[in-house]
Amino acid sequence: MSEIKLIRIKEILNMNFFIPDYQRGYRWEPQQALDLLNDIEEFSNKADRGDEEIYCIQPLVVKKRDEEELFNKIHDEAKSLSEVENLLKNRSWDVVDGQQRLTTIFIILSILNSKSFSIEYQTRDGSSDALKKLNSMSDEEKKSNIDYYHMKNVYDKASEWLGNHSGISDKFRDVLMNNVCFIWYEIPETDDAITVFTRLNIGKIPLTDAELIKALFLNNSHYKCSNNYLENKRSEIAMQWDEIEFSLQNDEFWLFIHGKEYSKPTRIDFIFDLICGKNAFGIGRKDKIGNDEHKTFRYFLEAFDEYSKADGWVCETAWKEVRKYYQIFNEWYHDYRLYHYVGFVIDQNILRIDNLTKEWDKHNKEEFVDYLRSKIKEKVFTEKGWTKETLKEYRFDEDKKQNDSSNKNKNKRECLSILLLHNVETIIQQNLERIEKAEYKLPDFTKFPFHLFKSEKWDVEHIRPASGDDFSHETDKNLFLKLSINYIDDKETIDWIDNYFSRNGEKGRKSFSDIFERIVNLNDTLTDSEKNRIWNFTLLDASTNREYQNAIFPIKRAFIANKENGYKTTYKEETYEIVPDKEGKREIAFIPPCTKNVFVKFYTSVPETLTSWTKKDAEAYYADILDKLDFYFM
């Protein structure tokens, strides 16, 4: 069984470490050693540092050396009982991972003239002796061996650093010995060290907090029970661990409670981080935990140390806490209202997941739903002063004339939360209607796919184009006009376009801006002011938005229909027709439901035309926004 603990530098003095031949030599650069020294100095100078607070360096993965070798050593070298005891106490350890930091600590201790440990190298004869005489190593010796070269460079830079900090040498030495710790991870003697080394180094898979914590949960010493119960409990935890990690690796589940910004290879760490941040185990000396990348592991280690001394409480109760968080997330995920409201408040940074779990403990489900809706109302509507009247009249790109696209986009994006909530509430209310009707009582429900939504960048896009100013290139203007001619039946406008391309002189030839305005205003007109209000905006992923730019309504509709079917839209150059690229690679696509509703004119009971977005369409769309979001305006 693996053993895992924190071990202070002073506790590894007199130990014997052996670097097997499957490991490469010492390769740290001087800057890496300086970074370590600076980190330890910064830690030692923390104003609020407690005497027992620790600075944790990366895991030192070790395995006890072969017992037969130890017996031979005792037989050959021990002359008395005390020497036998000393050999047993200071037995050798194979270093599976962590030799670079271990060697650097040895170099620092030698500069400080401190008592140290020993390191032997299986295939690099002389490296152990070289470590002991770096102070007097000549340039010729340094250049004779790549290991010596790196060791000497680090020694010289570390000596220079410590010389420049001579005023803190005693304090630094004390902190190094008593407060700097390795995470000591002892793998079972039955494990193959080369396999472990390959996973940690060749596969570039780090030893995560989750793996370290798992070793705590599966360690025999943390249980006070019969062997049969112990094996059953450990098997149960291992199986449930895999179940939780498997569920969290499903992006549909994961991305409704989390963003895409997550770099750890295992996602169960997220639950452990929540438990640590909440201090769910009530650790009295949390100041000892520190704040580096392994603080969550040390929090669990402290909990296990603190409570296992009592009555074996820690494993079962700690695991119940882990399961509790997973069960909360699972319940949220499988309830159609909780899924959508939790997903929305997390996506819009209205509430953090730790705040949500605390509130969940205080309320029943209906009260929790009311709490979520009240926070949405407060953050999205009340704080911004949105009412039915102000929302209708507000111009979302009023800074357009400042030639600052960032300002313009920022103003347009002020309604993103409202448009997203419109999509969310549309799905929630449709689900509610289905559940209330007996024939629709199904075990599953329609979901807004937060995992797809978070995989794209989103624009707030005009449904009806605001102007033709964005067509900066002649080819774009030509494309717009040649595509548009397929969707209009106004003879005068068609004549304008034909004349634009005839090149038979400029007389009577209309400008692109004139033709653009005529095309977009062929049907019921939205004024310039009305084009910049919420009833003329919808959500669209940035890639699709860039593809169709300021195209007219039927062209946008064709792009969206093809996108929904997973096809990239292209143009047939000979006829300027819009065609889906069915020969190309299919793309995973997501069009928000309300965006689809806009372009099929779902909100207009009797559409006047399918070739443009009219005032009647805009008013019907706005009425639906007010209807679906009615609660938030009360």
XYZ file of C-alpha atoms in Angstrom:
634
model
C 0.000 0.000 0.000
C 1.246 3.476 -0.872
C 2.321 5.731 1.971
C 1.962 9.460 1.644
C 3.009 12.188 4.041
C 4.824 15.479 4.331
C 8.475 15.142 5.218
C 10.590 18.099 6.292
C 14.101 18.552 4.922
C 15.543 17.895 8.367
C 13.800 14.490 8.365
C 15.612 13.228 5.251
C 19.089 14.027 6.596
C 21.180 10.844 6.923
C 18.907 9.062 4.432
C 20.442 7.325 1.407
C 18.931 7.961 -2.010
C 19.650 5.958 -5.134
C 19.030 7.265 -8.674
C 18.299 4.266 -10.971
C 19.719 4.014 -14.476
C 16.396 4.680 -16.231
C 16.545 8.322 -15.132
C 18.371 11.072 -16.994
C 21.087 13.072 -15.294
C 20.846 16.373 -13.460
C 19.584 19.055 -15.866
C 18.326 21.998 -13.818
C 19.305 25.431 -15.110
C 20.605 28.056 -12.639
C 17.412 30.109 -13.014
C 15.301 27.200 -11.774
C 17.416 27.031 -8.618
C 17.175 30.817 -8.175
C 13.391 30.600 -8.516
C 13.324 27.997 -5.730
C 15.565 30.132 -3.477
C 13.465 33.237 -4.100
C 10.249 31.343 -3.355
C 11.627 30.034 -0.059
C 12.860 33.515 0.889
C 9.475 35.048 0.056
C 7.782 32.381 2.153
C 10.147 32.958 5.102
C 9.430 36.713 5.025
C 5.631 36.446 5.016
C 4.320 38.813 7.651
C 1.497 36.490 8.724
C 3.451 33.213 8.531
C 2.917 30.904 11.468
C 5.831 28.958 12.932
C 4.344 25.674 11.742
C 3.279 26.811 8.282
C 5.097 24.892 5.574
C 6.409 25.536 2.085
C 5.763 22.487 -0.039
C 7.925 21.452 -2.975
C 6.931 18.866 -5.541
C 6.351 15.214 -4.678
C 9.341 12.985 -4.044
C 8.240 9.581 -5.318
C 10.309 6.805 -3.759
C 10.405 3.061 -3.353
C 12.209 1.031 -0.713
C 15.275 -0.650 -2.111
C 15.387 -4.423 -2.416
C 15.473 -6.058 1.040
C 17.953 -8.682 -0.104
C 20.429 -5.891 -0.867
C 19.859 -4.453 2.621
C 20.423 -7.863 4.236
C 23.691 -8.254 2.310
C 24.793 -4.827 3.428
C 24.057 -5.688 7.052
C 25.929 -8.962 6.649
C 28.968 -7.347 5.028
C 29.226 -4.070 6.946
C 27.542 -4.272 10.356
C 29.913 -5.040 13.238
C 27.502 -4.401 16.093
C 23.815 -4.214 16.952
C 23.903 -0.415 16.848
C 25.287 -0.521 13.286
C 22.493 -2.902 12.277
C 19.922 -0.493 13.765
C 21.553 2.417 11.911
C 21.442 0.572 8.586
C 17.775 -0.286 9.124
C 16.970 3.302 10.070
C 18.850 4.830 7.159
C 17.945 2.306 4.502
C 18.233 3.333 0.861
C 15.412 4.607 -1.310
C 15.072 4.429 -5.070
C 14.052 7.865 -6.335
C 11.319 7.304 -8.941
C 10.533 11.001 -9.447
C 11.869 14.225 -7.959
C 15.633 13.740 -8.295
C 16.150 17.217 -9.850
C 14.760 19.006 -6.763
C 16.388 16.524 -4.404
C 19.814 17.167 -5.971
C 19.222 20.940 -5.848
C 18.388 20.748 -2.126
C 21.623 18.768 -1.620
C 23.574 21.538 -3.415
C 21.956 24.274 -1.290
C 22.698 22.375 1.935
C 26.327 21.946 0.903
C 26.668 25.721 0.320
C 25.197 26.300 3.793
C 27.669 23.754 5.245
C 24.723 21.860 6.671
C 24.318 18.215 7.471
C 22.842 16.432 4.472
C 21.810 13.109 2.931
C 23.590 10.919 0.390
C 22.812 10.413 -3.301
C 24.175 7.594 -5.420
C 23.801 7.259 -9.198
C 23.562 3.797 -10.745
C 25.184 4.594 -14.095
C 27.050 7.851 -13.462
C 30.076 6.927 -11.438
C 31.680 9.933 -9.849
C 28.537 12.100 -9.667
C 28.153 11.477 -5.932
C 31.749 12.542 -5.317
C 31.355 15.501 -7.671
C 28.404 16.776 -5.621
C 30.606 16.852 -2.538
C 33.384 18.944 -4.109
C 31.541 21.467 -6.287
C 33.239 24.291 -4.383
C 36.668 23.279 -5.705
C 35.664 21.858 -9.081
C 37.816 23.199 -11.929
C 36.527 24.304 -15.327
C 38.150 21.251 -16.908
C 36.293 18.901 -14.547
C 33.066 20.806 -15.082
C 33.330 20.379 -18.866
C 34.237 16.711 -18.663
C 30.697 15.568 -17.783
C 27.274 17.030 -18.626
C 26.003 16.287 -15.092
C 28.977 18.068 -13.524
C 28.374 21.017 -15.848
C 24.814 21.579 -14.633
C 25.622 20.846 -10.991
C 28.483 23.344 -10.991
C 26.462 26.070 -12.741
C 23.655 25.732 -10.183
C 26.175 25.644 -7.320
C 27.844 28.874 -8.465
C 24.578 30.796 -8.939
C 23.122 29.536 -5.660
C 26.371 30.457 -3.855
C 26.189 33.940 -5.317
C 22.541 34.309 -4.270
C 23.194 33.095 -0.719
C 26.258 35.342 -0.509
C 24.135 38.339 -1.442
C 21.634 37.327 1.244
C 24.129 36.606 3.999
C 22.092 38.676 6.447
C 19.289 36.115 6.380
C 21.401 32.950 6.240
C 20.504 31.692 9.740
C 16.794 32.382 9.261
C 16.895 30.885 5.770
C 18.625 27.720 7.033
C 16.079 27.368 9.846
C 13.135 27.722 7.448
C 14.719 25.340 4.935
C 15.199 22.662 7.589
C 11.963 23.028 9.522
C 9.351 24.481 7.175
C 10.274 23.260 3.690
C 8.747 19.858 2.937
C 8.658 17.275 0.218
C 5.410 15.442 -0.407
C 6.778 11.975 0.375
C 5.022 9.452 -1.838
C 6.179 5.895 -1.190
C 4.936 3.467 -3.802
C 4.329 -0.167 -2.799
C 7.256 -2.541 -3.139
C 5.129 -4.631 -5.499
C 4.757 -1.720 -7.975
C 7.076 -1.519 -10.959
C 9.171 1.651 -10.523
C 9.952 1.982 -14.243
C 6.238 1.953 -15.102
C 5.537 4.693 -12.544
C 8.524 6.728 -13.780
C 7.364 6.425 -17.401
C 3.881 7.673 -16.544
C 5.171 10.649 -14.559
C 7.923 11.692 -16.949
C 7.599 10.278 -20.446
C 3.809 10.616 -20.446
C 4.050 14.093 -18.870
C 1.199 13.254 -16.467
C 1.916 15.001 -13.163
C 1.196 13.517 -9.775
C -1.943 15.522 -9.026
C -3.528 16.447 -5.714
C -6.290 13.976 -6.585
C -3.846 11.065 -6.768
C -2.182 12.125 -3.521
C -5.553 12.419 -1.786
C -6.655 9.057 -3.188
C -3.627 7.482 -1.535
C -4.844 8.925 1.787
C -8.310 7.420 1.347
C -6.902 3.996 0.459
C -4.234 3.883 3.162
C -4.815 1.069 5.688
C -3.617 3.180 8.622
C -6.590 5.535 8.251
C -9.109 2.819 9.117
C -9.820 1.234 12.481
C -11.843 -1.805 11.521
C -11.647 -5.472 10.584
C -9.734 -6.523 7.490
C -12.897 -7.641 5.690
C -14.625 -4.313 6.258
C -11.438 -2.461 5.293
C -11.175 -4.159 1.906
C -14.881 -3.647 1.203
C -14.687 0.041 2.113
C -11.569 0.688 0.065
C -13.118 -1.089 -2.944
C -16.297 0.951 -2.541
C -14.379 4.252 -2.433
C -12.242 3.288 -5.450
C -15.350 2.369 -7.456
C -17.248 5.539 -6.497
C -14.134 7.612 -7.210
C -14.095 6.312 -10.789
C -17.833 6.962 -11.120
C -17.419 10.614 -10.063
C -14.409 11.238 -12.304
C -16.142 9.568 -15.262
C -19.198 11.811 -14.829
C -17.111 14.963 -14.486
C -15.179 14.079 -17.651
C -18.466 14.322 -19.570
C -18.365 17.908 -20.883
C -22.156 18.176 -20.957
C -22.165 17.599 -17.190
C -18.921 19.444 -16.400
C -19.476 22.652 -18.382
C -22.804 23.473 -16.834
C -21.044 23.945 -13.461
C -17.637 25.057 -14.724
C -15.950 27.112 -17.426
C -13.502 25.842 -20.019
C -10.536 27.242 -18.097
C -9.320 24.132 -16.267
C -5.892 22.629 -16.717
C -5.805 19.682 -14.300
C -5.972 16.236 -15.922
C -8.482 14.992 -13.325
C -11.672 16.906 -12.514
C -12.455 15.415 -9.119
C -9.826 17.896 -7.863
C -12.560 20.521 -8.289
C -14.574 18.928 -5.477
C -11.511 18.663 -3.232
C -10.733 22.350 -3.853
C -14.290 23.280 -2.835
C -14.003 21.267 0.384
C -10.672 22.924 1.176
C -11.963 26.432 0.407
C -15.020 25.884 2.585
C -12.969 24.266 5.380
C -15.643 21.592 5.485
C -13.679 19.538 8.032
C -13.255 22.452 10.447
C -9.459 22.327 10.570
C -8.453 24.578 13.444
C -4.920 25.340 12.244
C -5.704 26.155 8.626
C -2.798 28.636 8.672
C -0.492 25.608 8.433
C -1.880 24.686 5.027
C -0.258 27.500 3.031
C -1.421 28.708 -0.373
C 0.610 26.985 -3.088
C -0.518 24.534 -5.773
C -0.621 21.583 -3.334
C -2.546 23.313 -0.546
C -5.651 21.162 -1.120
C -3.668 17.974 -0.621
C -2.126 19.353 2.574
C -5.573 20.331 3.815
C -6.748 16.717 3.467
C -3.515 15.439 4.976
C -4.035 17.708 7.977
C -7.634 16.494 8.330
C -6.577 12.853 8.190
C -3.788 13.423 10.715
C -6.035 15.405 13.040
C -9.000 13.050 13.104
C -7.502 9.609 12.531
C -5.936 9.886 15.984
C -9.435 9.887 17.448
C -11.730 7.123 16.285
C -11.141 6.387 12.611
C -13.720 9.026 11.653
C -11.856 10.613 8.839
C -12.100 8.239 5.866
C -15.811 7.520 5.945
C -16.906 11.014 6.925
C -14.496 12.726 4.518
C -15.673 10.524 1.687
C -19.299 11.301 2.537
C -18.416 14.988 2.083
C -16.934 14.295 -1.368
C -19.997 12.250 -2.320
C -22.267 15.020 -1.043
C -20.853 17.552 -3.501
C -21.122 15.132 -6.386
C -24.720 14.286 -5.460
C -25.572 18.009 -5.307
C -24.173 18.590 -8.805
C -25.932 15.455 -10.048
C -29.291 16.604 -8.666
C -28.859 20.034 -10.249
C -27.964 18.445 -13.564
C -31.042 16.206 -13.651
C -33.611 18.840 -12.665
C -34.730 20.970 -15.606
C -35.023 24.222 -13.614
C -31.935 23.795 -11.437
C -29.849 22.815 -14.465
C -30.765 25.985 -16.347
C -30.676 28.505 -13.508
C -27.429 27.155 -12.043
C -25.891 26.984 -15.520
C -26.932 30.585 -16.220
C -25.685 32.158 -12.975
C -22.338 30.382 -13.295
C -21.902 31.295 -16.969
C -22.736 34.939 -16.250
C -20.545 35.071 -13.112
C -23.523 36.012 -10.944
C -22.670 33.406 -8.291
C -19.684 31.154 -7.651
C -20.139 27.441 -7.174
C -19.006 27.612 -3.530
C -21.690 30.231 -2.811
C -24.272 28.059 -4.526
C -23.449 24.991 -2.452
C -23.702 27.022 0.765
C -27.130 28.362 -0.235
C -28.254 24.875 -1.243
C -27.635 23.715 2.332
C -29.921 26.484 3.655
C -32.985 25.933 1.446
C -35.302 23.312 0.078
C -35.429 22.979 -3.711
C -38.257 25.461 -4.331
C -36.636 28.043 -2.083
C -33.330 27.535 -3.875
C -34.972 28.134 -7.280
C -36.521 31.333 -5.890
C -33.112 32.390 -4.577
C -31.467 31.846 -7.978
C -34.153 33.812 -9.802
C -33.909 36.654 -7.294
C -30.127 36.886 -7.828
C -30.614 36.900 -11.603
C -33.192 39.653 -11.255
C -30.885 41.670 -9.006
C -27.724 41.365 -11.128
C -29.127 41.386 -14.668
C -32.074 43.746 -14.294
C -32.302 45.779 -11.075
C -28.652 46.866 -10.908
C -28.754 47.971 -14.562
C -32.119 49.676 -14.310
C -33.852 47.539 -16.926
C -37.630 47.862 -17.112
C -39.928 46.955 -19.988
C -39.814 50.547 -21.150
C -36.069 51.212 -20.815
C -35.218 47.906 -22.481
C -37.336 48.747 -25.520
C -35.976 52.276 -25.952
C -32.276 51.669 -25.226
C -29.842 51.959 -28.194
C -27.226 49.276 -27.739
C -24.569 50.694 -30.060
C -24.889 54.415 -29.403
C -21.075 54.844 -29.507
C -20.940 53.724 -33.123
C -19.860 57.121 -34.450
C -16.738 57.132 -32.283
C -14.999 54.710 -34.692
C -14.140 52.537 -31.709
C -15.305 49.027 -32.384
C -14.495 47.889 -28.836
C -16.862 50.482 -27.388
C -19.540 49.596 -29.909
C -19.267 45.880 -29.190
C -19.222 46.487 -25.480
C -22.531 48.329 -25.701
C -24.075 45.653 -27.898
C -22.948 42.986 -25.438
C -24.827 44.693 -22.617
C -27.891 42.807 -23.759
C -26.144 39.428 -24.063
C -27.294 38.336 -20.598
C -30.897 39.205 -21.472
C -30.774 37.373 -24.794
C -29.195 34.326 -23.153
C -31.784 34.377 -20.364
C -34.523 34.592 -23.006
C -33.200 31.312 -24.455
C -32.966 29.712 -21.016
C -36.450 30.780 -19.899
C -37.923 29.691 -23.233
C -36.645 26.147 -22.660
C -37.639 26.101 -18.964
C -41.190 27.206 -19.700
C -41.545 24.756 -22.581
C -40.401 21.951 -20.267
C -42.889 23.055 -17.628
C -45.747 22.895 -20.135
C -44.695 19.417 -21.256
C -44.430 18.109 -17.702
C -47.902 19.431 -16.866
C -49.385 17.568 -19.820
C -49.719 13.853 -19.111
C -48.766 12.756 -22.628
C -45.389 14.539 -22.364
C -44.306 13.199 -18.976
C -40.954 11.804 -20.000
C -37.889 10.995 -17.881
C -35.689 13.461 -19.797
C -36.125 17.092 -20.794
C -34.883 19.557 -23.378
C -31.691 21.292 -22.240
C -29.884 24.422 -23.220
C -26.441 22.993 -24.125
C -24.089 25.036 -21.946
C -21.225 22.757 -23.023
C -21.702 23.870 -26.638
C -22.406 27.470 -25.702
C -19.140 27.658 -23.729
C -17.225 26.091 -26.596
C -17.913 29.078 -28.855
C -17.339 32.824 -28.748
C -20.637 34.683 -29.027
C -21.657 37.938 -30.691
C -24.767 40.039 -30.236
C -25.685 40.387 -33.899
C -28.116 42.578 -35.820
C -30.968 40.626 -37.369
C -31.561 43.358 -39.928
C -28.250 45.015 -40.936
C -27.695 48.487 -39.531
C -25.602 49.916 -42.381
C -23.293 49.040 -45.229
C -20.283 50.793 -43.713
C -18.692 47.469 -42.717
C -18.163 46.494 -46.375
C -14.657 47.839 -46.732
C -13.556 45.763 -49.756
C -14.985 45.936 -53.244
C -15.214 42.135 -53.459
C -17.434 42.084 -50.344
C -19.733 44.701 -51.854
C -19.978 42.760 -55.105
C -20.744 39.560 -53.246
C -23.487 41.224 -51.185
C -25.201 42.640 -54.272
C -24.936 39.469 -56.384
C -26.299 37.325 -53.563
C -29.078 39.786 -52.737
C -30.378 39.881 -56.308
C -31.519 36.267 -55.872
C -33.848 37.254 -53.021
C -35.536 40.455 -54.244
C -38.245 41.009 -56.828
C -38.272 44.810 -56.991
C -37.497 45.696 -60.649
C -36.039 49.141 -59.952
C -33.627 47.766 -57.357
C -32.554 45.003 -59.746
C -31.927 47.652 -62.428
C -29.765 49.597 -59.944
C -27.678 46.486 -59.286
C -27.358 45.658 -63.026
C -26.275 49.207 -63.728
C -23.761 49.056 -60.857
C -22.014 46.136 -62.565
C -22.455 47.305 -66.195
C -19.511 49.713 -66.024
C -21.016 51.658 -68.964
C -20.154 54.952 -67.381
C -20.972 56.580 -64.116
C -24.046 58.484 -65.269
C -27.079 57.349 -63.318
C -25.027 54.736 -61.502
C -26.052 54.469 -57.873
C -23.461 54.126 -55.131
C -23.175 50.932 -53.120
C -24.523 52.738 -50.012
C -27.612 53.875 -51.919
C -28.305 50.364 -53.193
C -27.643 48.817 -49.782
C -30.147 51.144 -48.099
C -32.760 50.420 -50.742
C -32.334 46.642 -50.411
C -32.625 46.551 -46.634
C -35.581 48.940 -46.651
C -37.647 47.281 -49.381
C -40.233 46.093 -46.859
C -41.658 47.603 -43.667
C -38.912 49.881 -42.353
C -37.074 49.885 -39.060
C -35.609 53.319 -38.470
C -31.896 53.698 -37.741
C -32.712 54.055 -34.052
C -34.948 50.977 -34.060
C -32.285 48.854 -35.752
C -30.108 49.326 -32.681
C -32.652 48.125 -30.137
C -33.008 44.705 -28.565
C -35.763 43.581 -30.947
C -33.176 43.638 -33.749
C -30.498 41.640 -31.908
C -29.904 37.929 -31.465
C -27.102 35.622 -30.302
C -24.823 34.119 -32.904
C -21.465 32.378 -32.655
C -18.596 34.559 -33.816
C -17.491 32.265 -36.653
C -20.922 32.245 -38.318
C -21.274 35.963 -37.701
C -17.976 36.633 -39.475
C -19.054 34.461 -42.395
C -22.208 36.375 -43.247
C -21.339 39.830 -41.835
C -24.019 42.372 -42.801
C -25.951 40.128 -45.161
C -29.680 40.584 -45.572
C -32.205 38.433 -43.714
C -32.671 35.535 -46.197
C -28.908 35.161 -46.661
C -28.374 35.030 -42.903
C -31.186 32.500 -42.701
C -29.432 30.257 -45.245
C -26.148 30.475 -43.347
C -27.844 29.543 -40.078
C -29.789 26.652 -41.604
C -26.584 25.181 -43.040
C -24.733 25.739 -39.776
C -27.475 23.939 -37.866
C -27.007 20.954 -40.172
C -23.266 20.980 -39.609
C -22.224 22.356 -42.999
C -19.940 25.261 -43.698
C -21.586 27.650 -46.140
C -19.799 28.562 -49.357
C -20.652 30.420 -52.557
C -21.021 29.161 -56.102
C -18.956 31.758 -57.901
C -20.572 31.359 -61.309
C -24.101 32.129 -60.073
C -23.314 33.567 -56.624
C -25.616 31.048 -55.011
C -25.315 30.061 -51.355
C -24.452 26.381 -51.142
C -23.582 24.093 -48.213
C -20.164 22.474 -48.466
C -21.411 18.893 -48.173
C -18.123 17.521 -49.440
C -16.125 19.184 -46.703
C -15.677 18.276 -43.062
C -18.857 18.319 -40.975
C -18.767 20.806 -38.104
C -20.416 20.523 -34.703
C -22.775 23.456 -34.638
C -25.053 25.084 -32.110
C -27.620 27.740 -32.932
C -29.483 29.038 -29.833
C -33.184 28.192 -29.971
C -34.365 31.807 -29.939
C -31.991 32.642 -32.807
C -33.549 29.818 -34.837
C -36.993 31.104 -33.880
C -36.084 34.552 -35.188
C -35.014 33.308 -38.603
C -38.048 31.052 -39.093
C -40.262 33.946 -37.907
C -41.672 31.793 -35.125
C -42.757 34.843 -33.113
C -44.866 36.413 -35.902
C -48.300 34.838 -36.198
C -48.718 35.785 -39.890
C -45.386 36.886 -41.431
C -45.719 39.442 -44.212
C -42.562 38.251 -45.978
C -39.700 35.801 -45.484
C -37.161 38.029 -47.216
C -36.749 40.699 -44.546
C -37.078 41.430 -40.828
C -39.974 43.845 -40.512
C -41.263 46.112 -37.778
C -44.080 43.629 -37.208
C -41.550 40.803 -36.724
C -39.457 42.915 -34.348
C -42.468 43.804 -32.197
C -43.575 40.155 -31.985
C -40.041 39.093 -30.984
C -39.873 41.802 -28.319
C -43.291 40.787 -26.974
C -42.011 37.248 -26.495
C -38.911 38.526 -24.644
C -41.180 40.439 -22.261
C -43.471 37.445 -21.851
C -40.689 34.951 -21.090
C -38.878 37.371 -18.738
C -41.996 38.767 -17.090
C -40.907 37.691 -13.580
C -37.750 39.808 -13.743
C -39.630 43.034 -14.560
C -41.999 42.771 -11.588
